[in-house]
PDB file of C-alpha atoms in Angstrom:
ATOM      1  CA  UNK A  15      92.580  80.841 -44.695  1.00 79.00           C
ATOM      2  CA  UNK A  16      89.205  80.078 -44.764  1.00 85.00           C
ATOM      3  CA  UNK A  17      86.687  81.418 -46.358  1.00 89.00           C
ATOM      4  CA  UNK A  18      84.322  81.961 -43.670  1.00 95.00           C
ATOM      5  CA  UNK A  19      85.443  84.232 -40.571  1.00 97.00           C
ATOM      6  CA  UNK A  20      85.216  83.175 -36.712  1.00 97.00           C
ATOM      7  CA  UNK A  21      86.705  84.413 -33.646  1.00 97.00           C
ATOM      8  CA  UNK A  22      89.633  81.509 -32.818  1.00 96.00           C
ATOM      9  CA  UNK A  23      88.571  82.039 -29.321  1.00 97.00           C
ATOM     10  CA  UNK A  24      86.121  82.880 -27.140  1.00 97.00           C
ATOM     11  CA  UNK A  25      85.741  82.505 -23.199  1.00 96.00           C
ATOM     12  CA  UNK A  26      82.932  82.770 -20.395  1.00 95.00           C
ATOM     13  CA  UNK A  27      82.425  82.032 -16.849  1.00 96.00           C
ATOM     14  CA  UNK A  28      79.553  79.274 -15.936  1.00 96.00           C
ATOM     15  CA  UNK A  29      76.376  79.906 -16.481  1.00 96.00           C
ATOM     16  CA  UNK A  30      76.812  83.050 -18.760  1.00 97.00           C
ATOM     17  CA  UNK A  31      75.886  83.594 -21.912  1.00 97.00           C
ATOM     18  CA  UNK A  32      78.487  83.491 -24.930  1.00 97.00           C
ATOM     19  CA  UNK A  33      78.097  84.416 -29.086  1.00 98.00           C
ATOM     20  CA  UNK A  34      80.289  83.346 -31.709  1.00 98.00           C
ATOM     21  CA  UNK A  35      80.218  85.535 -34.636  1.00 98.00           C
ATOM     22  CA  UNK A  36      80.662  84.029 -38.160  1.00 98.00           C
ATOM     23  CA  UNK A  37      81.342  86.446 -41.265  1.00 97.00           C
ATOM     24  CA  UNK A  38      81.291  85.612 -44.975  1.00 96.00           C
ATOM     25  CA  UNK A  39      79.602  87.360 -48.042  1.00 95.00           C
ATOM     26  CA  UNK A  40      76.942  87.521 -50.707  1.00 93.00           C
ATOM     27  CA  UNK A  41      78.202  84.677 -52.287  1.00 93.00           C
ATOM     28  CA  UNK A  42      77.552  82.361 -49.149  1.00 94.00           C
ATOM     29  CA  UNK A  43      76.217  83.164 -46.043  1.00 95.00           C
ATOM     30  CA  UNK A  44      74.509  85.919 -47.752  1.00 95.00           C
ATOM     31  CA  UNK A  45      72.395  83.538 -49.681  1.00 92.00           C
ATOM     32  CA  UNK A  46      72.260  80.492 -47.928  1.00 93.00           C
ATOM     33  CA  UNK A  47      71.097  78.896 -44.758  1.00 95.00           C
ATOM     34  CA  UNK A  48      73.925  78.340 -42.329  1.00 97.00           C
ATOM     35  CA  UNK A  49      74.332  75.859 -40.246  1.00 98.00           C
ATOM     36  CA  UNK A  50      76.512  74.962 -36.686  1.00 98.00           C
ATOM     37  CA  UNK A  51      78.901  72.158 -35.021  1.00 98.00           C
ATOM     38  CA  UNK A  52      80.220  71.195 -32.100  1.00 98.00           C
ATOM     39  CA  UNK A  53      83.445  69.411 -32.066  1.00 98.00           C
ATOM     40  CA  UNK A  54      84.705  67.763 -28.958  1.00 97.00           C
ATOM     41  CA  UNK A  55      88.974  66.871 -28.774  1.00 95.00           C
ATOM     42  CA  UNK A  56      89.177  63.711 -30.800  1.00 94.00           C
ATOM     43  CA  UNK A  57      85.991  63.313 -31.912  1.00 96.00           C
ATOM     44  CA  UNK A  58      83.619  63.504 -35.118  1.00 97.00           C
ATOM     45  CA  UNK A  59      81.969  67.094 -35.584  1.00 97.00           C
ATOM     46  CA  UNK A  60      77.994  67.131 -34.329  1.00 97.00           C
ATOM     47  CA  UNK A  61      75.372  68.933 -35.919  1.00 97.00           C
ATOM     48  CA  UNK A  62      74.222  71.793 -33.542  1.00 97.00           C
ATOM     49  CA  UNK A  63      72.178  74.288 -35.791  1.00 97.00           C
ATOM     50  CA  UNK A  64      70.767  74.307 -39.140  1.00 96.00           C
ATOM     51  CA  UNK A  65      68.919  76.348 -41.618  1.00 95.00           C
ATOM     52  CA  UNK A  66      69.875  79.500 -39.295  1.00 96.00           C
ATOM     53  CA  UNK A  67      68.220  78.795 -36.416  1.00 97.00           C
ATOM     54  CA  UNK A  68      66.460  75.110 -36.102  1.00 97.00           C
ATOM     55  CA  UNK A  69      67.809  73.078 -33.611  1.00 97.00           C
ATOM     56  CA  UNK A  70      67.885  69.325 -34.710  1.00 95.00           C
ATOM     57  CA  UNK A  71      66.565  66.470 -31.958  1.00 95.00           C
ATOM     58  CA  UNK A  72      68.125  66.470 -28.644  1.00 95.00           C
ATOM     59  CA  UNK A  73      70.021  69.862 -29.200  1.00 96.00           C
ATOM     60  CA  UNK A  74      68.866  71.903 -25.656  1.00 96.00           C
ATOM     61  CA  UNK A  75      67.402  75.044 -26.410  1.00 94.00           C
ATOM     62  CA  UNK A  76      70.133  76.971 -24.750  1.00 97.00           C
ATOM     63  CA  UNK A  77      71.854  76.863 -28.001  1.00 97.00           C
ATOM     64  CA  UNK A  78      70.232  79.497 -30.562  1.00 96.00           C
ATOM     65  CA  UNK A  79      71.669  80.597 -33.936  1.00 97.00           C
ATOM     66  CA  UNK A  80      70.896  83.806 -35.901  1.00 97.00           C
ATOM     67  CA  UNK A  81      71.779  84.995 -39.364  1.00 97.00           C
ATOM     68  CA  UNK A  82      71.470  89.049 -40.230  1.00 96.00           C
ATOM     69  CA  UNK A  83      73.075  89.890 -43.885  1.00 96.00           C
ATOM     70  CA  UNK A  84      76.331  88.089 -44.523  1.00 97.00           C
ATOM     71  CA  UNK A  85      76.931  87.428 -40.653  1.00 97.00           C
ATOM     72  CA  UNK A  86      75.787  84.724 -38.352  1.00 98.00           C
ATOM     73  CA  UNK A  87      76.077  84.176 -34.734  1.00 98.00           C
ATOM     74  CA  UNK A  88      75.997  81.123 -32.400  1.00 98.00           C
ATOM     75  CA  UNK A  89      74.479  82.186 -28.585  1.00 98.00           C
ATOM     76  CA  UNK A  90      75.036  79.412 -25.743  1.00 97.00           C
ATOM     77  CA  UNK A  91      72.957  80.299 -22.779  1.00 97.00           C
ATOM     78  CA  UNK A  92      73.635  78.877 -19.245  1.00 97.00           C
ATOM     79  CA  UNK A  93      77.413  77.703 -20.261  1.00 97.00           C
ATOM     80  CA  UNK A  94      77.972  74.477 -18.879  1.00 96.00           C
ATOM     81  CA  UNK A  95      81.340  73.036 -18.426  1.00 96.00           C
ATOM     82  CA  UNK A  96      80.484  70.765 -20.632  1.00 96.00           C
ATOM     83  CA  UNK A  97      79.670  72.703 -23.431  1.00 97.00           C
ATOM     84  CA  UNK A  98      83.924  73.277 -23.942  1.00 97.00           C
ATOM     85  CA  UNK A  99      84.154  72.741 -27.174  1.00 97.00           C
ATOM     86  CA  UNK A 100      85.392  73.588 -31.161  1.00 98.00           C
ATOM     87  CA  UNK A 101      82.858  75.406 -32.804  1.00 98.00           C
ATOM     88  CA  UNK A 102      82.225  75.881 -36.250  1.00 98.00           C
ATOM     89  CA  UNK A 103      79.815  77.779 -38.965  1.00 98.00           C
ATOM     90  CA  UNK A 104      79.238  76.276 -42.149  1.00 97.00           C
ATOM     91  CA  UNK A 105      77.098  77.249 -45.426  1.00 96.00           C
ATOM     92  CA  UNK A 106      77.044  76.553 -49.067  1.00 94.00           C
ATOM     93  CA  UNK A 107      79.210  79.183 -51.512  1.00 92.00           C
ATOM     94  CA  UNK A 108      77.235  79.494 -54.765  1.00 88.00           C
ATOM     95  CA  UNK A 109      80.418  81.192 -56.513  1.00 84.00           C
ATOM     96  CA  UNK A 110      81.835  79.970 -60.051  1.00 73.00           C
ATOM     97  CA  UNK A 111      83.862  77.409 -57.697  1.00 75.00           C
ATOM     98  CA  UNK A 112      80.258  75.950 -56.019  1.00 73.00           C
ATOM     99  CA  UNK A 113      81.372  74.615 -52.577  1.00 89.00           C
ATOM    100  CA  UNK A 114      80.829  73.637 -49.114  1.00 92.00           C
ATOM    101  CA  UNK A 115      82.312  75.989 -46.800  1.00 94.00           C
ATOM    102  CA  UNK A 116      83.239  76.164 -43.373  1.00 96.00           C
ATOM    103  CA  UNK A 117      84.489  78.946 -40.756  1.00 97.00           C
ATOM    104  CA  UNK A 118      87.836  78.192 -39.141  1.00 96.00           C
ATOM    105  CA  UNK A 119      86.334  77.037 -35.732  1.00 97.00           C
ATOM    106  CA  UNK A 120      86.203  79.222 -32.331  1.00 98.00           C
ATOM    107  CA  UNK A 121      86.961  77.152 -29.302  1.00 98.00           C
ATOM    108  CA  UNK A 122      85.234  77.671 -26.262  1.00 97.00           C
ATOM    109  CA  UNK A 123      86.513  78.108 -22.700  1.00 97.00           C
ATOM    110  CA  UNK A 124      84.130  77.784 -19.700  1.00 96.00           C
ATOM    111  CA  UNK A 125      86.667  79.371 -17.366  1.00 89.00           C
TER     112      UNK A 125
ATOM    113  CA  UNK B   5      70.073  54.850 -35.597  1.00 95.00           C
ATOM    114  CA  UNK B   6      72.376  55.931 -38.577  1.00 96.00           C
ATOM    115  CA  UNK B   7      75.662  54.687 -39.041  1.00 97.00           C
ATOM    116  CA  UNK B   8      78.728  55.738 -41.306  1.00 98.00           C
ATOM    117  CA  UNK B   9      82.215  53.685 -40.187  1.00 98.00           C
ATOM    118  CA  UNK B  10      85.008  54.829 -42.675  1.00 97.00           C
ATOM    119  CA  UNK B  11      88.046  52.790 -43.315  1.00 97.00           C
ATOM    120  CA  UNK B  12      91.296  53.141 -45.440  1.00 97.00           C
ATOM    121  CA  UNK B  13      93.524  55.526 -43.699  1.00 96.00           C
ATOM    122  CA  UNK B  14      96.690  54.681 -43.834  1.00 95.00           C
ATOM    123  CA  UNK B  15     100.679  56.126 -44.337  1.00 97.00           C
ATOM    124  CA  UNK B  16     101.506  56.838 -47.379  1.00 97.00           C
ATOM    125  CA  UNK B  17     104.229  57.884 -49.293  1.00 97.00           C
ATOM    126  CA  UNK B  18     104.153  61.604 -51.366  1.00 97.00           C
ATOM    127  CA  UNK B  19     102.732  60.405 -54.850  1.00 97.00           C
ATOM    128  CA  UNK B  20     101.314  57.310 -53.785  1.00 97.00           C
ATOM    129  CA  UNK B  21      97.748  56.229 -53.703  1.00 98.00           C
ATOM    130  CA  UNK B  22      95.082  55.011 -51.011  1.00 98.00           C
ATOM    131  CA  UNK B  23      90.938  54.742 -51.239  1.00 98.00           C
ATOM    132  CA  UNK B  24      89.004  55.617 -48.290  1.00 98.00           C
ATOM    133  CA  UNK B  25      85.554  53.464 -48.024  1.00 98.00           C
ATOM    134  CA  UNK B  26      82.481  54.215 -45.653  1.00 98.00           C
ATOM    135  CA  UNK B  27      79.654  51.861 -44.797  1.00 98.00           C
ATOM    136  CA  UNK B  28      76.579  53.334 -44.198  1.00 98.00           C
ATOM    137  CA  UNK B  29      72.943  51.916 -42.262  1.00 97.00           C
ATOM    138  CA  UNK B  30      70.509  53.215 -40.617  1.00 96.00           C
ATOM    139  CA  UNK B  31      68.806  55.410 -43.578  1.00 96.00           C
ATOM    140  CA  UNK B  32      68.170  54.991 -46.921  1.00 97.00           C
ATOM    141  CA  UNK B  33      71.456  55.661 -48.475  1.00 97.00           C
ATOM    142  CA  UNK B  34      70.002  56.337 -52.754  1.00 97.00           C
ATOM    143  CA  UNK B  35      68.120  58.912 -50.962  1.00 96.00           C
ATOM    144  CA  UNK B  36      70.618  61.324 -50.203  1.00 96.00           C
ATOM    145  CA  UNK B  37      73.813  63.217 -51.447  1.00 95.00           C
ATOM    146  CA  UNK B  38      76.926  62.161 -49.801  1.00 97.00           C
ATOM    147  CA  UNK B  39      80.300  64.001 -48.653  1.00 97.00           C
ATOM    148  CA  UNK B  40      83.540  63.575 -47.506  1.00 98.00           C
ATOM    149  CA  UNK B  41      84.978  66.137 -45.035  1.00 98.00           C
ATOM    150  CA  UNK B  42      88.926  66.361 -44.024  1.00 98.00           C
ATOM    151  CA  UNK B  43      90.322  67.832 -41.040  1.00 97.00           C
ATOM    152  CA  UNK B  44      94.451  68.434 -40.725  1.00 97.00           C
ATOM    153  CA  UNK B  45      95.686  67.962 -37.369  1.00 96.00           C
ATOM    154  CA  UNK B  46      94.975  70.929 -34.917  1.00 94.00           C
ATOM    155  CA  UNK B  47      93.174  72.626 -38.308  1.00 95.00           C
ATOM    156  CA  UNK B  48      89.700  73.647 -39.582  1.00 95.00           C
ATOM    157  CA  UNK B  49      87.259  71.791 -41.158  1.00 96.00           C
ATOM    158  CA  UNK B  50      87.535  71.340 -45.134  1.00 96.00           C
ATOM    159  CA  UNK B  51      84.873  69.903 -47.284  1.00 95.00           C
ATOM    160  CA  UNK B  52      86.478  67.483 -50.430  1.00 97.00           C
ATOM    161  CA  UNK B  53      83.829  66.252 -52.584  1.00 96.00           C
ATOM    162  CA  UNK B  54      80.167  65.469 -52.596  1.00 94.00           C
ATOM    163  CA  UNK B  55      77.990  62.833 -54.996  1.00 95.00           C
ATOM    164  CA  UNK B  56      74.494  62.635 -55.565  1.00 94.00           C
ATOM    165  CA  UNK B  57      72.179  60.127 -55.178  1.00 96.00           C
ATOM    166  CA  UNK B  58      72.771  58.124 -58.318  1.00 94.00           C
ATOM    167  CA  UNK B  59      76.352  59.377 -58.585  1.00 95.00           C
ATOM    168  CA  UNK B  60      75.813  61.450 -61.882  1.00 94.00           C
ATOM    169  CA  UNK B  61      76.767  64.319 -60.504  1.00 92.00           C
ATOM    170  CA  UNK B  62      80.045  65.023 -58.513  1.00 93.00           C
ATOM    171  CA  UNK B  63      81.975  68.000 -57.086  1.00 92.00           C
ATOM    172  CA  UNK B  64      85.213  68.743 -55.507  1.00 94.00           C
ATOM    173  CA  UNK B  65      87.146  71.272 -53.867  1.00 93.00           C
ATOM    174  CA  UNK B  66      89.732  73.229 -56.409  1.00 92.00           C
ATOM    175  CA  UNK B  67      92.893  71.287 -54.268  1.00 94.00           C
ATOM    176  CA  UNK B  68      92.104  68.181 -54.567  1.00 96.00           C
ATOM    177  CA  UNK B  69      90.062  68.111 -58.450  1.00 95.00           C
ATOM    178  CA  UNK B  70      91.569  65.781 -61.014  1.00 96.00           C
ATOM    179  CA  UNK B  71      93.727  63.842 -57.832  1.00 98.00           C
ATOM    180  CA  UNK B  72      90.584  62.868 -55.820  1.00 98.00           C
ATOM    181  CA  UNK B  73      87.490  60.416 -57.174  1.00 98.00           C
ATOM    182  CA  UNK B  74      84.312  59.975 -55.028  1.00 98.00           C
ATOM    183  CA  UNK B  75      81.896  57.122 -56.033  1.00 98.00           C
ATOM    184  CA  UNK B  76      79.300  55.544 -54.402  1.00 98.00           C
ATOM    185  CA  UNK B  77      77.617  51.997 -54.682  1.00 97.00           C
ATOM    186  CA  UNK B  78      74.149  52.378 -54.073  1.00 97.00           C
ATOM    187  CA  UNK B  79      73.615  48.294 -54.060  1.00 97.00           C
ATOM    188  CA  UNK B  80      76.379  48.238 -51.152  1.00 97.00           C
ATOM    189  CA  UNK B  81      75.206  50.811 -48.953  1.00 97.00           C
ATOM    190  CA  UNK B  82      78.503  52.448 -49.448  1.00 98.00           C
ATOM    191  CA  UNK B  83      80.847  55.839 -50.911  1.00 98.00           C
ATOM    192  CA  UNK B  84      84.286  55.996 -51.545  1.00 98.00           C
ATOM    193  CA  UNK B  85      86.947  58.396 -52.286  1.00 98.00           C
ATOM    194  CA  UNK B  86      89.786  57.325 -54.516  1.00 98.00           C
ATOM    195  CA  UNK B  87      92.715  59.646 -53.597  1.00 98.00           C
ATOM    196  CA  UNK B  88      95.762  59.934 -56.136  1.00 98.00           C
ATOM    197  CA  UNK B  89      98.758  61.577 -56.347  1.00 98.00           C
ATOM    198  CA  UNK B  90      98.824  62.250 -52.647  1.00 98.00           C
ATOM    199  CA  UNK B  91     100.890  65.067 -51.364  1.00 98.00           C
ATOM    200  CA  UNK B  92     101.676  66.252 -48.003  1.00 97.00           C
ATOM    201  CA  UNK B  93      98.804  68.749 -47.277  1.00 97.00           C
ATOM    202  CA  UNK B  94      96.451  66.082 -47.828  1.00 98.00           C
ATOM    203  CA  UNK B  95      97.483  64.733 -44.441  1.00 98.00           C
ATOM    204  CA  UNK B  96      94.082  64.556 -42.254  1.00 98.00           C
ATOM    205  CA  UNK B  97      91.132  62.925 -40.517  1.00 98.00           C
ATOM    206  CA  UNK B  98      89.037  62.312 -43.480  1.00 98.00           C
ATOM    207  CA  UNK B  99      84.875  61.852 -42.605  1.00 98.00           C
ATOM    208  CA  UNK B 100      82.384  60.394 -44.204  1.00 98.00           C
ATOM    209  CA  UNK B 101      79.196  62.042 -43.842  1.00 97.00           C
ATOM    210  CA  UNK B 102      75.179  63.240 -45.086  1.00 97.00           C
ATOM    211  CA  UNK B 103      74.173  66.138 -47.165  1.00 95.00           C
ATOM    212  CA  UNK B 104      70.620  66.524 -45.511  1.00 94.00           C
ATOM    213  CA  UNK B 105      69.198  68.152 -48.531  1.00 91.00           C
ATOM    214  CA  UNK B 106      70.904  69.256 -52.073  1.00 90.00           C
ATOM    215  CA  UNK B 107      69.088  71.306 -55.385  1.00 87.00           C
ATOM    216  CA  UNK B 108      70.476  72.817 -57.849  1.00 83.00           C
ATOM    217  CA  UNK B 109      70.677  76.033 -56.135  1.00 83.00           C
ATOM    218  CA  UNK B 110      73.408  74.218 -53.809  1.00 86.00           C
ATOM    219  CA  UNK B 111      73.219  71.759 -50.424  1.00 89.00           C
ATOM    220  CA  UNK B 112      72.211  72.332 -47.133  1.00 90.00           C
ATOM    221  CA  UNK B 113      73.980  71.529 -43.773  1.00 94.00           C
ATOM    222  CA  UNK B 114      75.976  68.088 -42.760  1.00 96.00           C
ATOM    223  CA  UNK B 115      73.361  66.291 -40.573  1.00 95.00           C
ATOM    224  CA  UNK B 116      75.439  62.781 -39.908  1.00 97.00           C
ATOM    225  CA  UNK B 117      78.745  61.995 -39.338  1.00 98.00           C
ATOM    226  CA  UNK B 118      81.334  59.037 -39.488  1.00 97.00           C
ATOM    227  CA  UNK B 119      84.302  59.047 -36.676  1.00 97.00           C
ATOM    228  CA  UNK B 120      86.814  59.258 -39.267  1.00 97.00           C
ATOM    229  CA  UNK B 121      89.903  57.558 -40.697  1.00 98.00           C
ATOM    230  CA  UNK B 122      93.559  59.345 -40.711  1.00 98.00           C
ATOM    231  CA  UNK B 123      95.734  59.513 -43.922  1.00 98.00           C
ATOM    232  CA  UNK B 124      99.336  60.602 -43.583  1.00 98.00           C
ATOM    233  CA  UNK B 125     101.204  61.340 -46.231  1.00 97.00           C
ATOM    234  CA  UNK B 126     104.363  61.374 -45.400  1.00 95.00           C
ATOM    235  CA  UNK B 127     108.316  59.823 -46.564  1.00 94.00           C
TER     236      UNK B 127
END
């Protein structure tokens, strides 16, 4: 179970646009920046999004990341084959247990 | 161009003991708070442990505290995790990678990270 919620799934026909919802509380997303990766099968995760909604070096701009409360989301814009993927949220939980924490991961299908 | 390459995976037995190492270039490695990151096969993303620069201050998930040791050797450009008493959950793809930015009020995102090394613990 983990402590940050995600869709396991979500699906969208080429070129379409797709969200991916992440859900946590006060304790974390709440109060901290959150931040996004892209996993491909076999692979080590990439940073995709950080501090909400900055896009590190090479990242194309039809990836965009919002937070709002104790909820982010993850848009992709003009899905690309390519972008098939894992996805997954991550922020910092400033509980008594301090900890990184991630979302279970939402894997994309570009049907 | 930054560089982690971890090593040490192995099969192990339930009890037993292994140490993961990670070699690091590319950046200045005193400068920044490390982590190690597991994944279980077909599973989630779980962060371990992380260190600080000068490796005064370390912290660890609940499941693996008082079992697990991270280190780091500044001089060597490397980090470690010792991993003790090993038991069956721990099985995973265990990363190596950098806290962009830490503070007191907690750490930021993951901005690099290593291709991993698998530990099975299994009999």
């Amino acid at each position: 179970q983990s402590v940050l919620t995600q869709p396991p799934s979500v699906s969208a026909a080429p070129g379409r646009k797709v969200t991916i919802s992440c859900s946590g509380n006060s304790s974390n997303i709440g109060n901290n920046y959150v931040s996004w990766y892209q996993q491909f099968p076999g692979t080590a995760p990439k940073l995709l999004i950080y501090d909400n909604n900055k896009r590190p070096s090479g990242i194309p701009d039809r990836f965009y990341g919002s937070k709002s409360g104790t909820s982010a989301t993850l848009a992709i814009t003009g899905l690309q084959t390519g972008d098939e993927a894992d996805y997954y949220c991550g922020t910092w939980d400033s509980s008594l247990s301090a900890r990184r924490v991630f979302g279970g991961g939402t894997k994309l299908t570009v049907l | 161009e930054v560089q982690l390459v971890e090593s040490g995976g192995d099969l192990v037995q339930p009890g037993g003991s292994l140490r993961l190492s990670c070699a690091v270039s590319g950046f200045t490695f005193s400068s920044y708070w490390m982590t190690w990151v597991r994944q279980a096969p077909g599973k989630g993303l779980e962060w371990v442990a992380n260190i600080n620069q000068d490796g005064g201050k370390k912290y660890y998930v609940d499941s693996v505290n008082g079992r697990f040791a991270i280190s780091r050797d500044n001089a060597k450009n490397s980090l470690d995790l010792q991993m003790n008493s090993l038991r069956a959950e721990d099985t995973a793809v265990y990363y190596c990678a950098r806290e962009a930015y830490c503070s007191s009020s907690g750490c930021s995102e993951v901005d690099f990270w290593g291709q991993g090394t698998l530990v099975a613990v299994s009999s």
